[in-house]
Structures are given as C-alpha cells and as structure tokens.
PDB file of C-alpha atoms in Angstrom:
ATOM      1  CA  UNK A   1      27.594  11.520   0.004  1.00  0.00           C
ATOM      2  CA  UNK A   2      24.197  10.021   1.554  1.00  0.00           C
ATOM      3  CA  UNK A   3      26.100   7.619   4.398  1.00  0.00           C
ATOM      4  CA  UNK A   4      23.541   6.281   6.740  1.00  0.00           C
ATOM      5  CA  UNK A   5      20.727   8.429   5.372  1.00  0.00           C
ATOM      6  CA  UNK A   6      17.746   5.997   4.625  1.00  0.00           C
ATOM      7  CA  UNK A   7      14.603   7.036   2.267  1.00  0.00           C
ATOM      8  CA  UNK A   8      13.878   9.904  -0.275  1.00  0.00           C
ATOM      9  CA  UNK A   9      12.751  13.208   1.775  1.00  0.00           C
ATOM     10  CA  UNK A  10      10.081  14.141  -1.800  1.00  0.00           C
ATOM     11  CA  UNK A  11      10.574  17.512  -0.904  1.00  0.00           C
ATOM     12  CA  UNK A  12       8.207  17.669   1.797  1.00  0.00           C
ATOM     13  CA  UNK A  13       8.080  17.928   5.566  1.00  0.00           C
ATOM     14  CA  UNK A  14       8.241  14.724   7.442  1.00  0.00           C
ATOM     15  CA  UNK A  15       4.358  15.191   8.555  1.00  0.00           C
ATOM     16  CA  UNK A  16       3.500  15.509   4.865  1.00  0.00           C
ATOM     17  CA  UNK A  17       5.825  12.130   3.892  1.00  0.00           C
ATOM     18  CA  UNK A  18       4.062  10.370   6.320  1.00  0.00           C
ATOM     19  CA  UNK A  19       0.916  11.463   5.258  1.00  0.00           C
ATOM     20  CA  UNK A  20       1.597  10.618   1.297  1.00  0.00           C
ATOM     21  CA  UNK A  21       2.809   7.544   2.230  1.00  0.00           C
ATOM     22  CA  UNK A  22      -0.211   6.478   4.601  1.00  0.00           C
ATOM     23  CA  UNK A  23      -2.699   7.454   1.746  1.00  0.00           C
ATOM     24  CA  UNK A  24      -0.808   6.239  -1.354  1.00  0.00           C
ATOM     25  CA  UNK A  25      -0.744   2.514   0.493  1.00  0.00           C
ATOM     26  CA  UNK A  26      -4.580   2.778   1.484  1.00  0.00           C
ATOM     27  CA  UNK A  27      -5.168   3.551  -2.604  1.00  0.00           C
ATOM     28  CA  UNK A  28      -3.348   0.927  -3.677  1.00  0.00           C
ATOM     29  CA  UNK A  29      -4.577  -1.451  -1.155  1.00  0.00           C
ATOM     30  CA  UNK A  30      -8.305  -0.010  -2.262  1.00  0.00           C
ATOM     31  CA  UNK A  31      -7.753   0.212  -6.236  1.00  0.00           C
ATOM     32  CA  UNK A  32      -5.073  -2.644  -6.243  1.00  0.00           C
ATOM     33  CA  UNK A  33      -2.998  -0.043  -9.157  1.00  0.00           C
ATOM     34  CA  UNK A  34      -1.735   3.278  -9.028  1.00  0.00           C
ATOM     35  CA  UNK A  35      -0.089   5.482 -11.356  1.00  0.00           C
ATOM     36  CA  UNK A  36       2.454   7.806  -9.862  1.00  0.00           C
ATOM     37  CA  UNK A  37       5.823   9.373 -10.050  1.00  0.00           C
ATOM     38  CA  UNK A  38       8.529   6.593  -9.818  1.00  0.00           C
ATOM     39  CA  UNK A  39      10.352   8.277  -6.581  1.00  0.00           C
ATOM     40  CA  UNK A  40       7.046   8.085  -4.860  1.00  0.00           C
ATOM     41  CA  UNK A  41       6.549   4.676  -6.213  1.00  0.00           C
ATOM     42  CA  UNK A  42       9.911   3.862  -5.032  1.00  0.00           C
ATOM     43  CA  UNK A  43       9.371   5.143  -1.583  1.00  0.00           C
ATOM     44  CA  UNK A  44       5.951   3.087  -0.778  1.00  0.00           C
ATOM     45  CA  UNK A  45       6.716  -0.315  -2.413  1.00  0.00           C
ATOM     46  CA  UNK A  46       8.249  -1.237   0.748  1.00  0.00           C
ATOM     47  CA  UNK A  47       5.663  -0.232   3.382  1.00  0.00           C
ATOM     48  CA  UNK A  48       2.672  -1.694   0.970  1.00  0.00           C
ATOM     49  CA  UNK A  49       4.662  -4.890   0.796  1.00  0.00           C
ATOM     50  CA  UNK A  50       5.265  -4.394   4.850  1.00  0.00           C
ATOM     51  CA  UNK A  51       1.062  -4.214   5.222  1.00  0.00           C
ATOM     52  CA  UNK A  52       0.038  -7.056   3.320  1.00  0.00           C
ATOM     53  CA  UNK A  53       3.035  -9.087   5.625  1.00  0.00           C
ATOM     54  CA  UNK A  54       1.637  -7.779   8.455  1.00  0.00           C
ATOM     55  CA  UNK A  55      -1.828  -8.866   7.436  1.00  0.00           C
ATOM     56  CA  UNK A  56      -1.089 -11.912   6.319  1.00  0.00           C
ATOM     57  CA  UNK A  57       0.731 -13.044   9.693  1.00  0.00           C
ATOM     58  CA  UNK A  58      -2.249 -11.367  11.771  1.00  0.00           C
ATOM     59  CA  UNK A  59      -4.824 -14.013  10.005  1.00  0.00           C
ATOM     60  CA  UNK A  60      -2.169 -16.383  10.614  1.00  0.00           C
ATOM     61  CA  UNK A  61      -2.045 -16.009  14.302  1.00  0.00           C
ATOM     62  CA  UNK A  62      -5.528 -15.234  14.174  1.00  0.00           C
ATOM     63  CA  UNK A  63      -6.362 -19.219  13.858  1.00  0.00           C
ATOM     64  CA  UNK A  64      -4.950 -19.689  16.976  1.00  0.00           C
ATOM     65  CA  UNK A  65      -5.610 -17.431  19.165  1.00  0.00           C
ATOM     66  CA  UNK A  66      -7.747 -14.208  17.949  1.00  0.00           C
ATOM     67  CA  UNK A  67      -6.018 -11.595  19.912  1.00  0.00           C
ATOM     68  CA  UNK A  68      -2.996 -12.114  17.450  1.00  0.00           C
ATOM     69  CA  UNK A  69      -5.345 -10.681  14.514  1.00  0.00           C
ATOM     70  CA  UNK A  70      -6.780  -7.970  16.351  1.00  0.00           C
ATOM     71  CA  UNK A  71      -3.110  -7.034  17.362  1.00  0.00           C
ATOM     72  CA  UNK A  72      -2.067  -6.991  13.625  1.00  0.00           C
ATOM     73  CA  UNK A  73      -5.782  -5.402  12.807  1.00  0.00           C
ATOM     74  CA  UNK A  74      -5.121  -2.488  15.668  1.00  0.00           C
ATOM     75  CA  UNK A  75      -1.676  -2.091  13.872  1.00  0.00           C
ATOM     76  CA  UNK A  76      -2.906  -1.556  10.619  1.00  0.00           C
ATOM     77  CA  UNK A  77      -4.925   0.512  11.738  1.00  0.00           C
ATOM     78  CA  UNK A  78      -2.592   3.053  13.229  1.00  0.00           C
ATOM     79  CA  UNK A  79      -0.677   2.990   9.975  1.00  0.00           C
ATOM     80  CA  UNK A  80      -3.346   3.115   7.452  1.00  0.00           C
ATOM     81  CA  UNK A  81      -6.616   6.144   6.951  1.00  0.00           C
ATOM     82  CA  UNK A  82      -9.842   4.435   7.897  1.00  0.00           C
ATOM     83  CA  UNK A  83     -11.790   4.706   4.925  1.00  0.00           C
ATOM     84  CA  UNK A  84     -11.378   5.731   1.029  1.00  0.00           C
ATOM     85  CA  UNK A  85     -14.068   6.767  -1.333  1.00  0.00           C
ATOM     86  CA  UNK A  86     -13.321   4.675  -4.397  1.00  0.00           C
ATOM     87  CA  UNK A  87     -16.294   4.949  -7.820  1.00  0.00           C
ATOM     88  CA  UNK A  88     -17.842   1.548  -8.933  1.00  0.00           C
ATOM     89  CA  UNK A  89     -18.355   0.341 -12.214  1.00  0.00           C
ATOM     90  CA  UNK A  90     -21.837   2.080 -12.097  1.00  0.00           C
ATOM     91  CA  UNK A  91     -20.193   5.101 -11.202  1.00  0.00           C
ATOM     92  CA  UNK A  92     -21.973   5.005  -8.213  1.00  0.00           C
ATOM     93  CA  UNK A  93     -19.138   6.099  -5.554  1.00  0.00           C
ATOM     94  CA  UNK A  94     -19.139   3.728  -1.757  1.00  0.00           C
ATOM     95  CA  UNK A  95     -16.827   4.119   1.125  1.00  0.00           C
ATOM     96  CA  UNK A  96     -14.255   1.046   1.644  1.00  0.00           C
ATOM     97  CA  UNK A  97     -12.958   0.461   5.106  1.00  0.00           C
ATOM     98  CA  UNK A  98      -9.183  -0.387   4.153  1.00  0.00           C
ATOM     99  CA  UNK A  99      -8.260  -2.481   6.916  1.00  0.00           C
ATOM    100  CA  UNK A 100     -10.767  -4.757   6.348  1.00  0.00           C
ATOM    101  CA  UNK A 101      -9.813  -4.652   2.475  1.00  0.00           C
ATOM    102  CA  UNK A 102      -6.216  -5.794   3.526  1.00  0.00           C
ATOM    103  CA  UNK A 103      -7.546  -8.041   6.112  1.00  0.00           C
ATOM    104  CA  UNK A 104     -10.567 -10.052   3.883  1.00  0.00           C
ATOM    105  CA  UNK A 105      -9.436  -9.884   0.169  1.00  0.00           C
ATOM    106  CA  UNK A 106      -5.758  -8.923  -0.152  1.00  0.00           C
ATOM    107  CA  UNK A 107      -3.954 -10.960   2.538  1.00  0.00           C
ATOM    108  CA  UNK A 108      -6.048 -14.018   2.020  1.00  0.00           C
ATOM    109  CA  UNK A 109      -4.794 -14.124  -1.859  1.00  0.00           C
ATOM    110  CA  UNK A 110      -1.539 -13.946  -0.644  1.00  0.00           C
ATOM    111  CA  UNK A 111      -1.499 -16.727   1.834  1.00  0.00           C
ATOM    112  CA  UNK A 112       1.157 -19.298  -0.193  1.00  0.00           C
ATOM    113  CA  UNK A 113       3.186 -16.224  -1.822  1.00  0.00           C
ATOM    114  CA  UNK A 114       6.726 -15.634   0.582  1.00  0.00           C
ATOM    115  CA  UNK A 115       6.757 -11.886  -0.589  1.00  0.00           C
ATOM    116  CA  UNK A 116       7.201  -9.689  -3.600  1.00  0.00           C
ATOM    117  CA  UNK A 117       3.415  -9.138  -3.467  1.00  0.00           C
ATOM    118  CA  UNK A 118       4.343  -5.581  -5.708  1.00  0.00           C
ATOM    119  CA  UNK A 119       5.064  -5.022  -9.045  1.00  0.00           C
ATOM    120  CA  UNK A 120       6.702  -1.691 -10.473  1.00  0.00           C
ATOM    121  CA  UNK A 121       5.966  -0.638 -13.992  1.00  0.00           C
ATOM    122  CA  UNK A 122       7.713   2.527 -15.322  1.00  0.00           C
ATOM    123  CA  UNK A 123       5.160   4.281 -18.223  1.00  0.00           C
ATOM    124  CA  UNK A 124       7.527   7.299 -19.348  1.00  0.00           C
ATOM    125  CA  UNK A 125       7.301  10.501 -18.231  1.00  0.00           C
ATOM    126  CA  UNK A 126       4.945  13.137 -17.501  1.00  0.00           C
ATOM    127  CA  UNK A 127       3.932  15.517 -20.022  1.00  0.00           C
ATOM    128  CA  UNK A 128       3.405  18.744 -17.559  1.00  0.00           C
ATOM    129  CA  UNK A 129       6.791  18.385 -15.766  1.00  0.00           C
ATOM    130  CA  UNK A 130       8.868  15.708 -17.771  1.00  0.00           C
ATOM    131  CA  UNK A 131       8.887  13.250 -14.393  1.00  0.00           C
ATOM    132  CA  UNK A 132       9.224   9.561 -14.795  1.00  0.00           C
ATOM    133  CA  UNK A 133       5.991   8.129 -13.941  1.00  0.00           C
ATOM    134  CA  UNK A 134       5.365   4.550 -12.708  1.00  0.00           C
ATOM    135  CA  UNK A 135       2.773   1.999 -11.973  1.00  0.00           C
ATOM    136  CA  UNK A 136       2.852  -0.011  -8.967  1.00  0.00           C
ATOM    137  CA  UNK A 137       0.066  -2.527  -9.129  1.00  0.00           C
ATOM    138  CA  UNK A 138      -0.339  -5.414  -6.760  1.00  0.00           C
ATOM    139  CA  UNK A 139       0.496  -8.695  -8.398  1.00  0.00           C
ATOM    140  CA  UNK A 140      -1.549 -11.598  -9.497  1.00  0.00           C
ATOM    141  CA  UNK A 141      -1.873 -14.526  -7.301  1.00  0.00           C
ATOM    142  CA  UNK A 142      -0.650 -17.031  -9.672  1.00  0.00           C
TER     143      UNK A 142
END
C-alpha cells in the first residue's frame, strides 16, 4: 500500500523528475500543447496549473506595488529553464524566454478564470511500447 507517499517516481532519479518536470512545463507554457505519456501528463498538470497561479497573482500584486511581480517573476524563474527553442510557421526556429511567455501572454488570458487552466486528452497508446499517451493542452479562454 502507497500510505502517505505523494507523486509517481517515472522511474527516474529525483534529479531527473525534477528536471522532466521543469522542461515539460516550460514546453507547454512555450507550445501551449504537448503530447506525452499520460503518467507524465498526470504528474505535471498540477505544477503547470501551479505556474500560471503563480503568474497570474504576481501581475496581480504587480499593480500595486512592483516588487510583488518581480517576487513571483524571480520565482518562476527558479522553477522554470530560461529559454526554449521553439520553430515558427516559416520554419525559421527563435529562442522564447518562458518567463516572460507566462508572465505577458499566458497569465494575462487567464485573469477572470479561478483555475482549471489545463485540459487532459488521452489519444491511445503508443505504437513502439503500447503506453497510453495523452495531450495536455492549455485551455481556451472562453
């Protein structure tokens, strides 16, 4: 029995967890959808939804006083890669800070919404290995 055991270990050392997680949040933060197994999918849906919160309550605090967002900004930071390499619809491929991502274009559309900024699709599974593969995609902001 799993009593007070909290997350999914992935098979993988805790530096390595940390590490997926950190760079699976900055891709979907960066490509706003991501197709992966539905354990890993499972795993990050929290700490993606925990980001754009975070954001969200920085810009928030930001209106007031401006250390507030460079708190939340500093935060992200620590929790989040600097930069991805994502390709444009020229295929032309640019560098994307992903704080500033989070910060300018994500939180911002999520301003009104209370949460549940996530939504988890499951595709089938995997050819190769038979895994159940998911897509979590950032939701709409109707």
């Amino acid at each position: 029995m799993r009593h007070r055991i909290h997350g999914r270990r992935l098979n993988r050392s805790v530096a390595h967890r940390t590490a997926l997680r950190k760079n699976l949040v900055a891709d979907l933060i960066c490509h706003e959808q991501i197709v992966t197994t539905e354990a890993k999918a499972r795993t990050i849906r929290p700490a993606a939804e925990k980001m754009i919160t975070l954001a969200k309550r920085g810009l928030v605090k930001g209106q007031d006083d401006p250390i507030g967002e460079v708190y939340a900004r500093r935060l992200a930071a620590s929790r989040l890669p600097k930069t991805r390499v994502i390709e444009d619809e020229d295929g032309y491929f640019e560098e994307v800070n992903v704080v500033k991502r989070l910060f300018e274009e994500i939180a911002p559309r999520y301003a009104d919404r209370p949460g549940g900024y996530t939504r988890l699709v499951k595709i089938g599974k995997r050819p190769g290995d038979n895994a159940e593969m998911a897509a979590l995609m950032l939701v709409d902001e109707d």
